[in-house]
mmCIF file of C-alpha atoms in Angstrom:
data_model
loop_
_atom_site.group_PDB
_atom_site.id
_atom_site.type_symbol
_atom_site.label_atom_id
_atom_site.label_comp_id
_atom_site.label_asym_id
_atom_site.label_seq_id
_atom_site.Cartn_x
_atom_site.Cartn_y
_atom_site.Cartn_z
ATOM 1 C CA MET A 87 -7.130 -4.247 -24.041
ATOM 2 C CA ILE A 88 -8.929 -2.874 -21.011
ATOM 3 C CA SER A 89 -12.387 -1.541 -21.737
ATOM 4 C CA PRO A 90 -13.900 1.237 -19.648
ATOM 5 C CA ARG A 91 -16.377 0.268 -16.927
ATOM 6 C CA THR A 92 -15.963 -3.458 -17.224
ATOM 7 C CA THR A 93 -17.452 -5.499 -14.454
ATOM 8 C CA PRO A 94 -15.124 -7.211 -11.991
ATOM 9 C CA ALA A 95 -16.166 -10.556 -13.488
ATOM 10 C CA GLU A 96 -14.746 -9.405 -16.858
ATOM 11 C CA THR A 97 -11.375 -8.557 -15.312
ATOM 12 C CA THR A 98 -8.671 -11.185 -15.624
ATOM 13 C CA PHE A 99 -6.190 -11.781 -12.837
ATOM 14 C CA SER A 100 -3.252 -10.962 -15.102
ATOM 15 C CA GLU A 101 -4.727 -7.500 -15.712
ATOM 16 C CA LEU A 102 -4.453 -6.776 -11.989
ATOM 17 C CA LEU A 103 -0.701 -7.438 -11.839
ATOM 18 C CA PHE A 104 1.611 -4.625 -12.866
ATOM 19 C CA PRO A 105 5.121 -5.077 -14.261
ATOM 20 C CA GLU A 106 7.954 -5.162 -11.705
ATOM 21 C CA ARG A 107 8.948 -1.516 -12.240
ATOM 22 C CA LEU A 108 5.472 -0.326 -11.183
ATOM 23 C CA LEU A 109 5.227 -2.309 -7.936
ATOM 24 C CA LEU A 110 5.376 -0.429 -4.654
ATOM 25 C CA ASP A 111 8.447 -1.745 -2.882
ATOM 26 C CA PHE A 112 8.432 -2.391 0.860
ATOM 27 C CA ASP A 113 11.529 -3.616 2.677
ATOM 28 C CA ASP A 114 11.795 -6.540 5.125
ATOM 29 C CA VAL A 115 10.247 -4.629 8.021
ATOM 30 C CA GLY A 116 7.364 -3.100 6.066
ATOM 31 C CA PHE A 117 8.712 0.388 5.389
ATOM 32 C CA GLY A 118 8.186 1.692 1.876
ATOM 33 C CA ARG A 119 11.358 2.700 0.153
ATOM 34 C CA GLY A 120 9.418 5.346 -1.750
ATOM 35 C CA ALA A 121 11.713 5.349 -4.775
ATOM 36 C CA ASN A 122 8.974 4.047 -7.049
ATOM 37 C CA TRP A 123 5.972 5.613 -5.284
ATOM 38 C CA ASP A 124 5.183 7.996 -8.161
ATOM 39 C CA ALA A 125 5.194 5.197 -10.748
ATOM 40 C CA TYR A 126 3.005 2.995 -8.520
ATOM 41 C CA ARG A 127 0.567 5.843 -7.791
ATOM 42 C CA VAL A 128 0.175 6.746 -11.468
ATOM 43 C CA ALA A 129 -0.252 3.067 -12.427
ATOM 44 C CA ILE A 130 -3.008 2.510 -9.825
ATOM 45 C CA GLU A 131 -4.838 5.725 -10.728
ATOM 46 C CA THR A 132 -4.573 5.063 -14.469
ATOM 47 C CA PHE A 133 -5.707 1.447 -14.219
ATOM 48 C CA LEU A 134 -8.742 2.346 -12.133
ATOM 49 C CA ARG A 135 -9.568 5.299 -14.409
ATOM 50 C CA LEU A 136 -9.473 2.973 -17.433
ATOM 51 C CA LYS A 137 -11.818 0.611 -15.612
ATOM 52 C CA GLY A 138 -14.153 3.488 -14.678
ATOM 53 C CA LEU A 139 -13.477 2.870 -10.977
ATOM 54 C CA GLU A 140 -11.385 5.909 -10.012
ATOM 55 C CA ALA A 141 -14.152 7.193 -7.696
ATOM 56 C CA HIS A 142 -13.349 4.318 -5.335
ATOM 57 C CA LEU A 143 -10.033 5.976 -4.439
ATOM 58 C CA ASN A 144 -11.932 8.789 -2.722
ATOM 59 C CA ALA A 145 -15.201 7.163 -1.609
ATOM 60 C CA ASP A 146 -15.352 5.996 2.000
ATOM 61 C CA GLY A 147 -18.414 3.924 1.225
ATOM 62 C CA PRO A 148 -21.096 3.424 -1.401
ATOM 63 C CA PRO A 149 -23.330 6.355 -2.329
ATOM 64 C CA VAL A 150 -26.430 6.375 -0.130
ATOM 65 C CA ASP A 151 -28.917 6.434 -3.013
ATOM 66 C CA LEU A 152 -28.033 2.970 -4.384
ATOM 67 C CA ASN A 153 -30.461 0.066 -4.339
ATOM 68 C CA ILE A 154 -29.385 -3.327 -2.948
ATOM 69 C CA SER A 155 -27.972 -4.748 -6.202
ATOM 70 C CA GLU A 156 -26.150 -1.497 -7.052
ATOM 71 C CA LYS A 157 -24.701 -1.401 -3.555
ATOM 72 C CA ARG A 158 -23.500 -5.000 -3.910
ATOM 73 C CA LEU A 159 -21.901 -4.162 -7.285
ATOM 74 C CA TRP A 160 -20.209 -1.136 -5.691
ATOM 75 C CA GLU A 161 -18.809 -3.379 -2.937
ATOM 76 C CA VAL A 162 -17.487 -5.903 -5.490
ATOM 77 C CA GLU A 163 -15.885 -3.071 -7.475
ATOM 78 C CA ASP A 164 -14.368 -1.685 -4.284
ATOM 79 C CA ASP A 165 -12.923 -5.118 -3.472
ATOM 80 C CA LEU A 166 -11.404 -5.158 -6.966
ATOM 81 C CA CYS A 167 -9.843 -1.711 -6.364
ATOM 82 C CA ALA A 168 -8.446 -2.798 -3.000
ATOM 83 C CA SER A 169 -7.065 -5.952 -4.627
ATOM 84 C CA VAL A 170 -5.248 -3.936 -7.294
ATOM 85 C CA ILE A 171 -3.732 -1.728 -4.591
ATOM 86 C CA LYS A 172 -2.588 -4.704 -2.462
ATOM 87 C CA LEU A 173 -1.505 -7.093 -5.229
ATOM 88 C CA ASN A 174 0.963 -4.539 -6.564
ATOM 89 C CA ILE A 175 2.869 -4.150 -3.320
ATOM 90 C CA LYS A 176 6.152 -6.037 -3.217
ATOM 91 C CA GLY A 177 7.865 -7.058 -0.012
ATOM 92 C CA LYS A 178 6.542 -7.389 3.507
ATOM 93 C CA PHE A 179 3.153 -5.845 4.185
ATOM 94 C CA PRO A 180 3.384 -3.239 6.937
ATOM 95 C CA VAL A 181 1.352 -3.835 10.094
ATOM 96 C CA TRP A 182 -0.846 -0.765 9.496
ATOM 97 C CA LEU A 183 -1.837 -2.123 6.066
ATOM 98 C CA LYS A 184 -2.666 -5.544 7.519
ATOM 99 C CA ARG A 185 -4.913 -3.841 10.094
ATOM 100 C CA LEU A 186 -6.767 -1.884 7.415
ATOM 101 C CA GLU A 187 -7.151 -5.045 5.354
ATOM 102 C CA ALA A 188 -8.426 -7.077 8.319
ATOM 103 C CA GLY A 189 -11.010 -4.398 9.097
ATOM 104 C CA ARG A 190 -12.443 -4.664 5.563
ATOM 105 C CA SER A 191 -11.627 -1.030 4.953
ATOM 106 C CA PRO A 192 -12.768 0.391 1.637
ATOM 107 C CA ALA A 193 -10.167 0.826 -1.098
ATOM 108 C CA ALA A 194 -10.185 4.572 -0.396
ATOM 109 C CA SER A 195 -8.922 3.988 3.164
ATOM 110 C CA LEU A 196 -6.015 1.874 1.912
ATOM 111 C CA TRP A 197 -5.234 4.392 -0.797
ATOM 112 C CA LYS A 198 -5.427 7.463 1.430
ATOM 113 C CA GLU A 199 -3.125 5.850 4.003
ATOM 114 C CA LEU A 200 -0.585 4.876 1.333
ATOM 115 C CA CYS A 201 -0.709 8.415 -0.084
ATOM 116 C CA ARG A 202 -0.334 9.926 3.362
ATOM 117 C CA ARG A 203 2.666 7.755 4.199
ATOM 118 C CA HIS A 204 4.440 8.360 0.887
ATOM 119 C CA SER A 205 3.802 12.037 0.284
ATOM 120 C CA VAL A 206 5.736 13.516 3.236
ATOM 121 C CA VAL A 207 8.234 15.269 0.989
ATOM 122 C CA TYR A 208 5.621 16.740 -1.355
ATOM 123 C CA THR A 209 3.733 19.162 0.871
ATOM 124 C CA ALA A 210 5.157 22.182 2.626
ATOM 125 C CA GLY A 211 3.484 21.396 5.957
ATOM 126 C CA ASP A 212 4.869 17.874 5.995
ATOM 127 C CA ALA A 213 8.300 19.147 4.944
ATOM 128 C CA ARG A 214 8.285 21.539 7.906
ATOM 129 C CA GLN A 215 7.260 18.678 10.173
ATOM 130 C CA ALA A 216 10.064 16.490 8.760
ATOM 131 C CA GLN A 217 12.485 19.384 9.304
ATOM 132 C CA ARG A 218 11.315 19.635 12.935
ATOM 133 C CA LEU A 219 11.808 15.889 13.347
ATOM 134 C CA ASP A 220 15.308 16.178 11.881
ATOM 135 C CA SER A 221 16.069 19.004 14.332
ATOM 136 C CA ASP A 222 14.732 16.899 17.210
ATOM 137 C CA ILE A 223 16.946 13.993 16.186
ATOM 138 C CA ILE A 224 19.982 16.251 15.906
ATOM 139 C CA ASN A 225 19.215 17.807 19.301
ATOM 140 C CA THR A 226 18.861 14.352 20.835
ATOM 141 C CA VAL A 227 22.163 13.158 19.386
ATOM 142 C CA VAL A 228 23.994 16.339 20.445
ATOM 143 C CA GLY A 229 22.398 16.148 23.891
ATOM 144 C CA SER A 230 23.512 12.525 24.214
ATOM 145 C CA PHE A 231 27.075 13.432 23.325
ATOM 146 C CA LEU A 232 27.025 16.317 25.811
ATOM 147 C CA ALA A 233 25.680 14.007 28.522
ATOM 148 C CA LEU A 234 28.360 11.446 27.746
ATOM 149 C CA GLY A 235 30.961 14.210 27.863
ATOM 150 C CA MET A 236 29.699 15.383 31.235
ATOM 151 C CA ILE A 237 29.775 11.835 32.560
ATOM 152 C CA GLY A 238 33.316 11.484 31.248
ATOM 153 C CA CYS A 239 34.343 14.750 32.948
ATOM 154 C CA LEU A 240 32.708 13.607 36.177
ATOM 155 C CA GLY A 241 34.680 10.353 35.975
ATOM 156 C CA VAL A 242 37.938 12.227 35.469
ATOM 157 C CA THR A 243 37.126 14.561 38.379
ATOM 158 C CA ILE A 244 36.400 11.613 40.679
ATOM 159 C CA ARG A 245 39.700 9.964 39.687
ATOM 160 C CA LEU A 246 41.624 13.191 40.365
ATOM 161 C CA LEU A 247 39.963 13.591 43.760
ATOM 162 C CA ALA A 248 40.761 9.981 44.593
ATOM 163 C CA ARG A 249 44.435 10.561 43.701
ATOM 164 C CA GLU A 250 44.578 13.687 45.858
ATOM 165 C CA ARG A 251 43.238 11.789 48.902
ATOM 166 C CA ARG A 252 46.071 9.242 48.684
#
């Protein structure tokens, strides 16, 4: 049983690993499939809430009023939060996540980026942006077909002119 506000030293490694159905699934090139994002998000938030560490999902650094030992404890707790986030990702880590990890970003940075990348369909502004992107893709495809058609027509016209000159 997980007790609230346990220290990282009291946390066992097996506690950090979620069952398969709660893992965030990335494909071979590091793109999240998103199908299990909600389950992963709830599992991370619940685990950290049970540990008394949920504030680390929003904090970009330790509170300024901490003394040296409290600051060190905050950093160890933040490392634990980041570990939970990363250990429960299945598949190839995306490049952007590797960069955040290499830069020793706080857990909140990892979490906010994951949320941002997986919540496109949930907010109206992002949905409008996705709709614009879809329209741009459609316009590009249609434009390509029109260009190919024009090139084809030009080819036919050149052939006809060549026949007439003979």
